[in-house]
Amino acid sequence: KQPTPTVFSSAKQQCPYRPAGRLETAALLPICPLPGHIGILPNEEGNAIVWDYPPKCISPPAKDNATTPRIDCLFTSTTFRNGHGISLVSSTVTTSHIIGVGSFEDEAPPLGVQRRESLGPAYEIVPVEGKGLGVIAKRRIKRGEIVMSDYPSLLIGTGFLGSAQPHHRRRMLKQAINQLPEKLRAKVKGLSRGAEKYEVDAILGPNANTVMIGEQDGEQMHVGLFAEAARINHGCRPNVHSRFSERRLTMEIMAHVAIEPGEEILMSYVPITTVRDERRKYLKDHWGFDCKCQLCTGTKNEIEESEFYRRRQKSLKESIESARAEGFFKDAIVMSGEWHEFSEWDMVPPLAPEYHDSLADLHYSNGDLFNATRYARMAYDGWVRFGSVDDEKLEHSRTVLAKVEKEFEKSLKFEN
Ligand SMILES: C[S@@+](CC[C@H](N)C(=O)[O-])C[C@H]1O[C@@H](n2cnc3c(N)ncnc32)[C@H](O)[C@@H]1O
């Protein structure tokens, strides 16, 4: 039976905990989630996120040295992203933060997205031999295209997962799923299941992703369940990778190579430079499956080339980072070029504007304003073309470009 949705509109109705069992201690705490901050009451601008159910909160026994007890609450909004819906189980501090940065606000999609949508759906979800369901391209997908945008159905703080008693954790998460809008709830319950004993664990096990949300010094790590993106299988030579925007609470899946109709859309579940034996072990130990992809099942000869590229990419990446940290920017630039070539040969190149951002920064640090401007402009153009729902990178590259261009012009005037 669904609880009756409650709208809290006056300060008198603050702290509507629905304690159960040991959770009762939460009701006795002198602090409540701050209603204005967590969207129960209107903020200064008069906007409120109206949660559709009374928040349910839990507070683990306070640690000896803890001054403020932590409170984790379950909040559900069925109207989030035009009726997609979301259940959030996190600390009141994190919840206040994501509302504060405007993550719940809907904005019109950028122009690039509208243009691609007119081409029709990029993929379909169908059975794939030996892997359950999978995502197959329905039309040609361009390199750099955003193939899928997905929102979290569940967002769960790892602080909560680590501190709640197992039966409280399961009860809270079960309720989080049950409070989702009917369509999304069915989608979540229909996801492939792991071998775990309890339903919530079996759903989250093989389908959840780790995402970072919240303030830098707070507990940022969260588990996100993205019910559409969860259909993407693992590939050792993936053709897509994901980006999560905290500000827009959106997971974007973008193609880093062109994908032909009928090809499977694949994402790597392990860092791309992980070599075969480690990769297979990780997938077995952490995901519970024997990887069936070409680079896992091929002979030593067949995979030798790729293994070499990956080892080189890994060591180059490490050397680039140390050269940057020690101020050897010229070396870092040369090695970045090499690293990029290896990633292209291995068909797992980085997102172009990300690479250009980094080169602009290295050239700037190296005092080469000509190349810093050149790469900053390429990065900016790349972010415009990319058309993410999150314009943070675009805005950043615009600022960098303006700054380096100005300095470059100034240096030219000085030379003349
Ligand atoms: C996130 S789900 C992917 C979608 C899933 N195939 C489905 O039917 O919903 C992860 C699960 O898919 C299967 N899977 C993904 N990649 C695989 C691969 N390369 N080889 C074998 N099984 C794979 C495994 O069962 C894994 O636990």
Short mmCIF file of C-alpha atoms in Angstrom, two decimals, residues 82-398:
data_model
loop_
_atom_site.label_atom_id
_atom_site.label_comp_id
_atom_site.label_asym_id
_atom_site.label_seq_id
_atom_site.Cartn_x
_atom_site.Cartn_y
_atom_site.Cartn_z
CA ASN A 82 9.60 15.34 -16.22
CA GLY A 83 8.18 12.37 -14.33
CA HIS A 84 11.23 10.07 -14.50
CA GLY A 85 11.42 10.07 -10.69
CA ILE A 86 14.23 9.57 -8.18
CA SER A 87 14.79 8.23 -4.69
CA LEU A 88 17.70 9.67 -2.81
CA VAL A 89 19.16 8.02 0.30
CA SER A 90 21.89 10.23 1.58
CA SER A 91 22.95 12.55 4.35
CA THR A 92 20.89 15.69 4.79
CA VAL A 93 24.09 17.65 4.11
CA THR A 94 24.51 16.09 0.67
CA THR A 95 20.82 16.47 -0.13
CA SER A 96 20.98 20.17 0.75
CA HIS A 97 24.06 20.49 -1.45
CA ILE A 98 22.59 18.94 -4.59
CA ILE A 99 19.47 21.02 -4.26
CA GLY A 100 21.59 24.09 -3.61
CA VAL A 101 23.54 23.63 -6.86
CA GLY A 102 20.29 23.34 -8.80
CA SER A 103 20.51 19.64 -9.69
CA PHE A 104 16.76 19.21 -9.48
CA GLU A 105 15.97 22.07 -11.84
CA ASP A 106 15.05 21.20 -15.40
CA GLU A 107 16.65 23.10 -18.21
CA ALA A 108 15.98 22.90 -21.92
CA PRO A 109 18.34 20.42 -23.62
CA PRO A 110 21.15 22.01 -25.60
CA LEU A 111 20.69 22.49 -29.30
CA GLY A 112 23.00 19.64 -30.29
CA VAL A 113 20.81 17.11 -28.45
CA GLN A 114 17.65 18.26 -30.23
CA ARG A 115 19.36 17.88 -33.60
CA ARG A 116 20.44 14.31 -32.84
CA GLU A 117 17.03 13.35 -31.45
CA SER A 118 15.46 14.18 -34.81
CA LEU A 119 17.52 11.32 -36.33
CA GLY A 120 15.49 8.81 -34.30
CA PRO A 121 16.57 6.52 -31.46
CA ALA A 122 20.25 5.67 -31.56
CA TYR A 123 19.84 2.21 -29.99
CA GLU A 124 17.52 -0.57 -28.93
CA ILE A 125 17.70 -2.96 -25.99
CA VAL A 126 17.56 -6.57 -27.17
CA PRO A 127 18.87 -10.02 -26.16
CA VAL A 128 22.56 -10.56 -26.91
CA GLU A 129 24.03 -14.03 -27.03
CA GLY A 130 25.64 -15.12 -23.77
CA LYS A 131 25.11 -11.78 -22.00
CA GLY A 132 21.37 -11.42 -21.32
CA LEU A 133 20.14 -8.11 -22.75
CA GLY A 134 22.37 -5.55 -24.39
CA VAL A 135 22.26 -2.25 -26.27
CA ILE A 136 22.53 -2.34 -30.06
CA ALA A 137 22.98 0.67 -32.38
CA LYS A 138 19.93 1.27 -34.58
CA ARG A 139 21.58 3.86 -36.78
CA ARG A 140 25.07 5.16 -37.45
CA ILE A 141 26.43 6.94 -34.39
CA LYS A 142 29.06 9.60 -34.91
CA ARG A 143 32.31 9.69 -32.98
CA GLY A 144 31.82 12.11 -30.07
CA GLU A 145 28.02 11.75 -30.10
CA ILE A 146 26.05 11.43 -26.87
CA VAL A 147 24.27 8.13 -27.39
CA MET A 148 22.20 8.04 -24.21
CA SER A 149 21.32 10.39 -21.34
CA ASP A 150 20.09 8.70 -18.21
CA TYR A 151 19.02 9.87 -14.76
CA PRO A 152 19.50 8.04 -11.49
CA SER A 153 16.55 6.03 -10.23
CA LEU A 154 18.35 5.63 -6.93
CA LEU A 155 21.22 7.63 -5.47
CA ILE A 156 22.62 6.17 -2.29
CA GLY A 157 25.39 7.60 -0.13
CA THR A 158 28.14 5.11 0.65
CA GLY A 159 28.24 6.67 4.14
CA PHE A 160 24.73 5.33 4.67
CA LEU A 161 25.62 1.96 3.15
CA GLY A 162 28.61 1.67 5.44
CA SER A 163 26.93 2.69 8.68
CA ALA A 164 23.36 1.36 8.58
CA GLN A 165 22.53 -2.06 10.00
CA PRO A 166 22.01 -4.53 7.12
CA HIS A 167 18.29 -4.99 7.78
CA HIS A 168 17.71 -1.21 8.12
CA ARG A 169 19.67 -0.63 4.95
CA ARG A 170 17.62 -3.18 3.02
CA ARG A 171 14.34 -1.87 4.40
CA MET A 172 15.20 1.71 3.45
CA LEU A 173 16.34 0.73 -0.05
CA LYS A 174 13.30 -1.45 -0.63
CA GLN A 175 11.11 1.51 0.27
CA ALA A 176 13.23 3.74 -2.00
CA ILE A 177 12.42 1.45 -4.94
CA ASN A 178 8.76 1.07 -4.00
CA GLN A 179 8.24 4.82 -3.87
CA LEU A 180 9.45 5.33 -7.47
CA PRO A 181 6.83 6.06 -10.16
CA GLU A 182 5.26 2.84 -11.42
CA LYS A 183 7.03 2.79 -14.80
CA LEU A 184 10.48 3.31 -13.32
CA ARG A 185 9.82 0.89 -10.48
CA ALA A 186 8.97 -1.83 -13.03
CA LYS A 187 12.11 -0.98 -15.01
CA VAL A 188 14.30 -1.22 -11.89
CA LYS A 189 12.72 -4.50 -10.81
CA GLY A 190 13.15 -5.87 -14.33
CA LEU A 191 16.93 -5.33 -14.37
CA SER A 192 19.20 -8.35 -14.53
CA ARG A 193 19.86 -9.77 -11.09
CA GLY A 194 22.93 -10.97 -9.28
CA ALA A 195 23.05 -14.05 -7.06
CA GLU A 196 22.60 -12.07 -3.82
CA LYS A 197 19.97 -13.38 -1.40
CA TYR A 198 17.94 -10.20 -0.93
CA GLU A 199 16.13 -8.46 -3.79
CA VAL A 200 17.67 -4.99 -3.33
CA ASP A 201 21.19 -6.43 -3.19
CA ALA A 202 20.55 -8.60 -6.25
CA ILE A 203 19.32 -5.56 -8.22
CA LEU A 204 22.07 -3.17 -7.14
CA GLY A 205 24.90 -5.74 -7.36
CA PRO A 206 25.38 -6.02 -11.12
CA ASN A 207 23.75 -2.73 -12.11
CA ALA A 208 24.95 0.11 -9.89
CA ASN A 209 27.62 2.68 -10.70
CA THR A 210 29.78 4.79 -8.43
CA VAL A 211 29.31 8.54 -8.81
CA MET A 212 30.62 11.52 -6.89
CA ILE A 213 28.20 14.08 -5.55
CA GLY A 214 28.31 16.56 -2.72
CA GLU A 215 30.88 18.89 -1.32
CA GLN A 216 34.62 18.29 -1.72
CA ASP A 217 35.34 17.61 1.92
CA GLY A 218 32.12 15.72 2.58
CA GLU A 219 31.17 12.16 1.80
CA GLN A 220 31.04 12.35 -1.94
CA MET A 221 30.90 8.76 -3.03
CA HIS A 222 27.46 7.53 -3.99
CA VAL A 223 26.01 4.49 -5.64
CA GLY A 224 23.77 5.39 -8.55
CA LEU A 225 21.33 3.11 -10.31
CA PHE A 226 20.81 4.20 -13.90
CA ALA A 227 18.17 1.83 -15.20
CA GLU A 228 18.73 2.46 -18.92
CA ALA A 229 22.53 2.68 -18.91
CA ALA A 230 22.59 -0.50 -16.78
CA ARG A 231 21.77 -2.46 -19.95
CA ILE A 232 25.15 -1.66 -21.48
CA ASN A 233 27.41 -4.70 -21.38
CA HIS A 234 31.11 -4.73 -20.71
CA GLY A 235 33.50 -4.64 -23.63
CA CYS A 236 37.29 -4.83 -23.40
CA ARG A 237 37.47 -2.64 -26.49
CA PRO A 238 34.55 -0.36 -25.64
CA ASN A 239 33.01 2.08 -28.10
CA VAL A 240 31.42 4.34 -25.47
CA HIS A 241 32.29 5.76 -22.10
CA SER A 242 30.24 7.53 -19.50
CA ARG A 243 30.33 10.94 -17.84
CA PHE A 244 28.29 11.85 -14.82
CA SER A 245 27.25 15.41 -14.16
CA GLU A 246 26.54 16.12 -10.53
CA ARG A 247 25.08 19.50 -11.40
CA ARG A 248 22.53 18.04 -13.80
CA LEU A 249 22.28 14.61 -12.11
CA THR A 250 22.68 13.06 -15.55
CA MET A 251 24.77 10.21 -16.89
CA GLU A 252 25.83 10.77 -20.47
CA ILE A 253 27.07 7.89 -22.59
CA MET A 254 29.17 9.07 -25.49
CA ALA A 255 30.72 7.29 -28.43
CA HIS A 256 34.48 7.69 -28.73
CA VAL A 257 34.54 5.93 -32.11
CA ALA A 258 31.91 5.78 -34.86
CA ILE A 259 29.42 2.95 -34.32
CA GLU A 260 27.63 1.22 -37.21
CA PRO A 261 23.98 0.03 -37.10
CA GLY A 262 23.74 -3.45 -35.57
CA GLU A 263 26.95 -3.05 -33.54
CA GLU A 264 26.72 -3.58 -29.79
CA ILE A 265 27.27 -0.52 -27.61
CA LEU A 266 29.88 -1.50 -25.02
CA MET A 267 31.47 0.19 -22.04
CA SER A 268 34.49 -0.99 -20.07
CA TYR A 269 33.67 -1.92 -16.45
CA VAL A 270 37.39 -1.72 -15.59
CA PRO A 271 40.00 0.97 -16.26
CA ILE A 272 40.90 0.60 -19.92
CA THR A 273 44.59 0.00 -19.32
CA THR A 274 43.96 -3.08 -17.16
CA VAL A 275 45.67 -6.07 -18.80
CA ARG A 276 43.80 -9.25 -19.67
CA ASP A 277 44.45 -11.52 -16.68
CA GLU A 278 43.78 -8.76 -14.15
CA ARG A 279 40.68 -7.69 -16.07
CA ARG A 280 39.20 -11.18 -16.21
CA LYS A 281 39.88 -11.72 -12.51
CA TYR A 282 38.30 -8.38 -11.59
CA LEU A 283 35.19 -9.07 -13.67
CA LYS A 284 34.82 -12.49 -12.10
CA ASP A 285 35.50 -11.36 -8.51
CA HIS A 286 33.55 -8.10 -8.55
CA TRP A 287 30.90 -8.65 -11.19
CA GLY A 288 30.55 -12.41 -11.02
CA PHE A 289 30.78 -13.16 -14.74
CA ASP A 290 33.24 -14.71 -17.16
CA CYS A 291 33.93 -12.09 -19.78
CA LYS A 292 33.06 -13.32 -23.26
CA CYS A 293 34.57 -10.49 -25.25
CA GLN A 294 37.12 -10.96 -28.03
CA LEU A 295 40.07 -9.57 -26.08
CA CYS A 296 39.31 -11.85 -23.13
CA THR A 297 38.71 -15.05 -25.04
CA GLY A 298 41.19 -14.60 -27.94
CA THR A 299 44.57 -16.37 -28.07
CA LYS A 300 47.73 -14.74 -26.69
CA ASN A 301 48.77 -13.86 -30.26
CA GLU A 302 45.47 -12.20 -31.06
CA ILE A 303 45.60 -9.93 -28.06
CA GLU A 304 49.34 -9.24 -27.95
CA GLU A 305 49.16 -5.95 -29.84
CA SER A 306 46.41 -4.50 -27.67
CA GLU A 307 48.14 -5.62 -24.47
CA PHE A 308 51.29 -3.80 -25.59
CA TYR A 309 49.36 -0.58 -26.35
CA ARG A 310 47.62 -0.70 -22.99
CA ARG A 311 50.80 -1.23 -21.02
CA ARG A 312 52.40 1.69 -22.87
CA GLN A 313 49.37 3.92 -22.27
CA LYS A 314 49.41 3.13 -18.58
CA SER A 315 53.10 3.89 -18.11
CA LEU A 316 52.88 7.03 -20.28
CA LYS A 317 49.93 8.31 -18.26
CA GLU A 318 51.90 7.86 -15.04
CA SER A 319 54.97 9.57 -16.52
CA ILE A 320 52.86 12.49 -17.81
CA GLU A 321 51.43 13.03 -14.34
CA SER A 322 54.82 13.01 -12.64
CA ALA A 323 56.38 15.27 -15.33
CA ARG A 324 53.50 17.72 -14.83
CA ALA A 325 53.86 17.62 -11.06
CA GLU A 326 57.62 18.20 -11.26
CA GLY A 327 57.29 21.04 -13.77
CA PHE A 328 58.70 19.24 -16.85
CA PHE A 329 55.89 20.53 -19.06
CA LYS A 330 57.69 20.04 -22.37
CA ASP A 331 58.23 16.35 -21.61
CA ALA A 332 54.60 16.01 -20.54
CA ILE A 333 53.50 17.51 -23.89
CA VAL A 334 55.65 15.11 -25.94
CA MET A 335 54.44 12.11 -23.91
CA SER A 336 50.80 13.25 -24.23
CA GLY A 337 51.16 13.08 -28.02
CA GLU A 338 52.60 9.56 -27.78
CA TRP A 339 49.86 8.47 -25.38
CA HIS A 340 47.23 9.82 -27.75
CA GLU A 341 48.68 7.84 -30.68
CA PHE A 342 48.63 4.61 -28.69
CA SER A 343 45.04 5.21 -27.62
CA GLU A 344 44.03 5.82 -31.26
CA TRP A 345 45.82 2.64 -32.42
CA ASP A 346 44.05 0.70 -29.70
CA MET A 347 40.74 2.36 -30.74
CA VAL A 348 40.01 3.78 -27.28
CA PRO A 349 40.79 7.48 -27.76
CA PRO A 350 39.87 10.09 -25.13
CA LEU A 351 37.13 12.63 -25.64
CA ALA A 352 38.78 15.23 -27.93
CA PRO A 353 37.95 18.40 -25.94
CA GLU A 354 39.21 16.78 -22.73
CA TYR A 355 42.53 16.05 -24.44
CA HIS A 356 42.72 19.57 -25.89
CA ASP A 357 41.91 21.11 -22.48
CA SER A 358 44.85 19.27 -20.99
CA LEU A 359 47.21 20.27 -23.82
CA ALA A 360 46.14 23.93 -23.54
CA ASP A 361 46.97 23.78 -19.86
CA LEU A 362 50.38 22.13 -20.45
CA HIS A 363 51.37 24.61 -23.17
CA TYR A 364 50.29 27.50 -20.97
CA SER A 365 52.38 26.17 -18.08
CA ASN A 366 55.27 25.77 -20.53
CA GLY A 367 54.97 29.47 -21.45
CA ASP A 368 53.91 28.76 -25.06
CA LEU A 369 50.94 31.10 -25.49
CA PHE A 370 50.58 30.41 -29.22
CA ASN A 371 49.89 26.70 -28.73
CA ALA A 372 47.97 27.30 -25.48
CA THR A 373 45.55 29.51 -27.47
CA ARG A 374 45.38 27.02 -30.34
CA TYR A 375 44.42 24.10 -28.06
CA ALA A 376 42.13 26.21 -25.86
CA ARG A 377 40.19 27.15 -29.00
CA MET A 378 40.00 23.51 -30.10
CA ALA A 379 38.79 22.51 -26.62
CA TYR A 380 36.13 25.22 -26.63
CA ASP A 381 34.88 24.25 -30.12
CA GLY A 382 34.88 20.61 -29.04
CA TRP A 383 32.74 21.26 -25.95
CA VAL A 384 30.27 23.28 -28.06
CA ARG A 385 29.96 20.41 -30.54
CA PHE A 386 29.71 17.85 -27.75
CA GLY A 387 26.51 19.52 -26.49
CA SER A 388 26.39 18.14 -22.95
CA VAL A 389 23.48 18.99 -20.64
CA ASP A 390 26.17 20.24 -18.29
CA ASP A 391 27.79 23.38 -19.62
CA GLU A 392 30.37 23.57 -16.84
CA LYS A 393 33.24 22.33 -19.06
CA LEU A 394 32.14 24.62 -21.86
CA GLU A 395 32.07 27.63 -19.56
CA HIS A 396 35.45 26.70 -18.13
CA SER A 397 37.02 26.37 -21.60
CA ARG A 398 35.45 29.70 -22.63
#
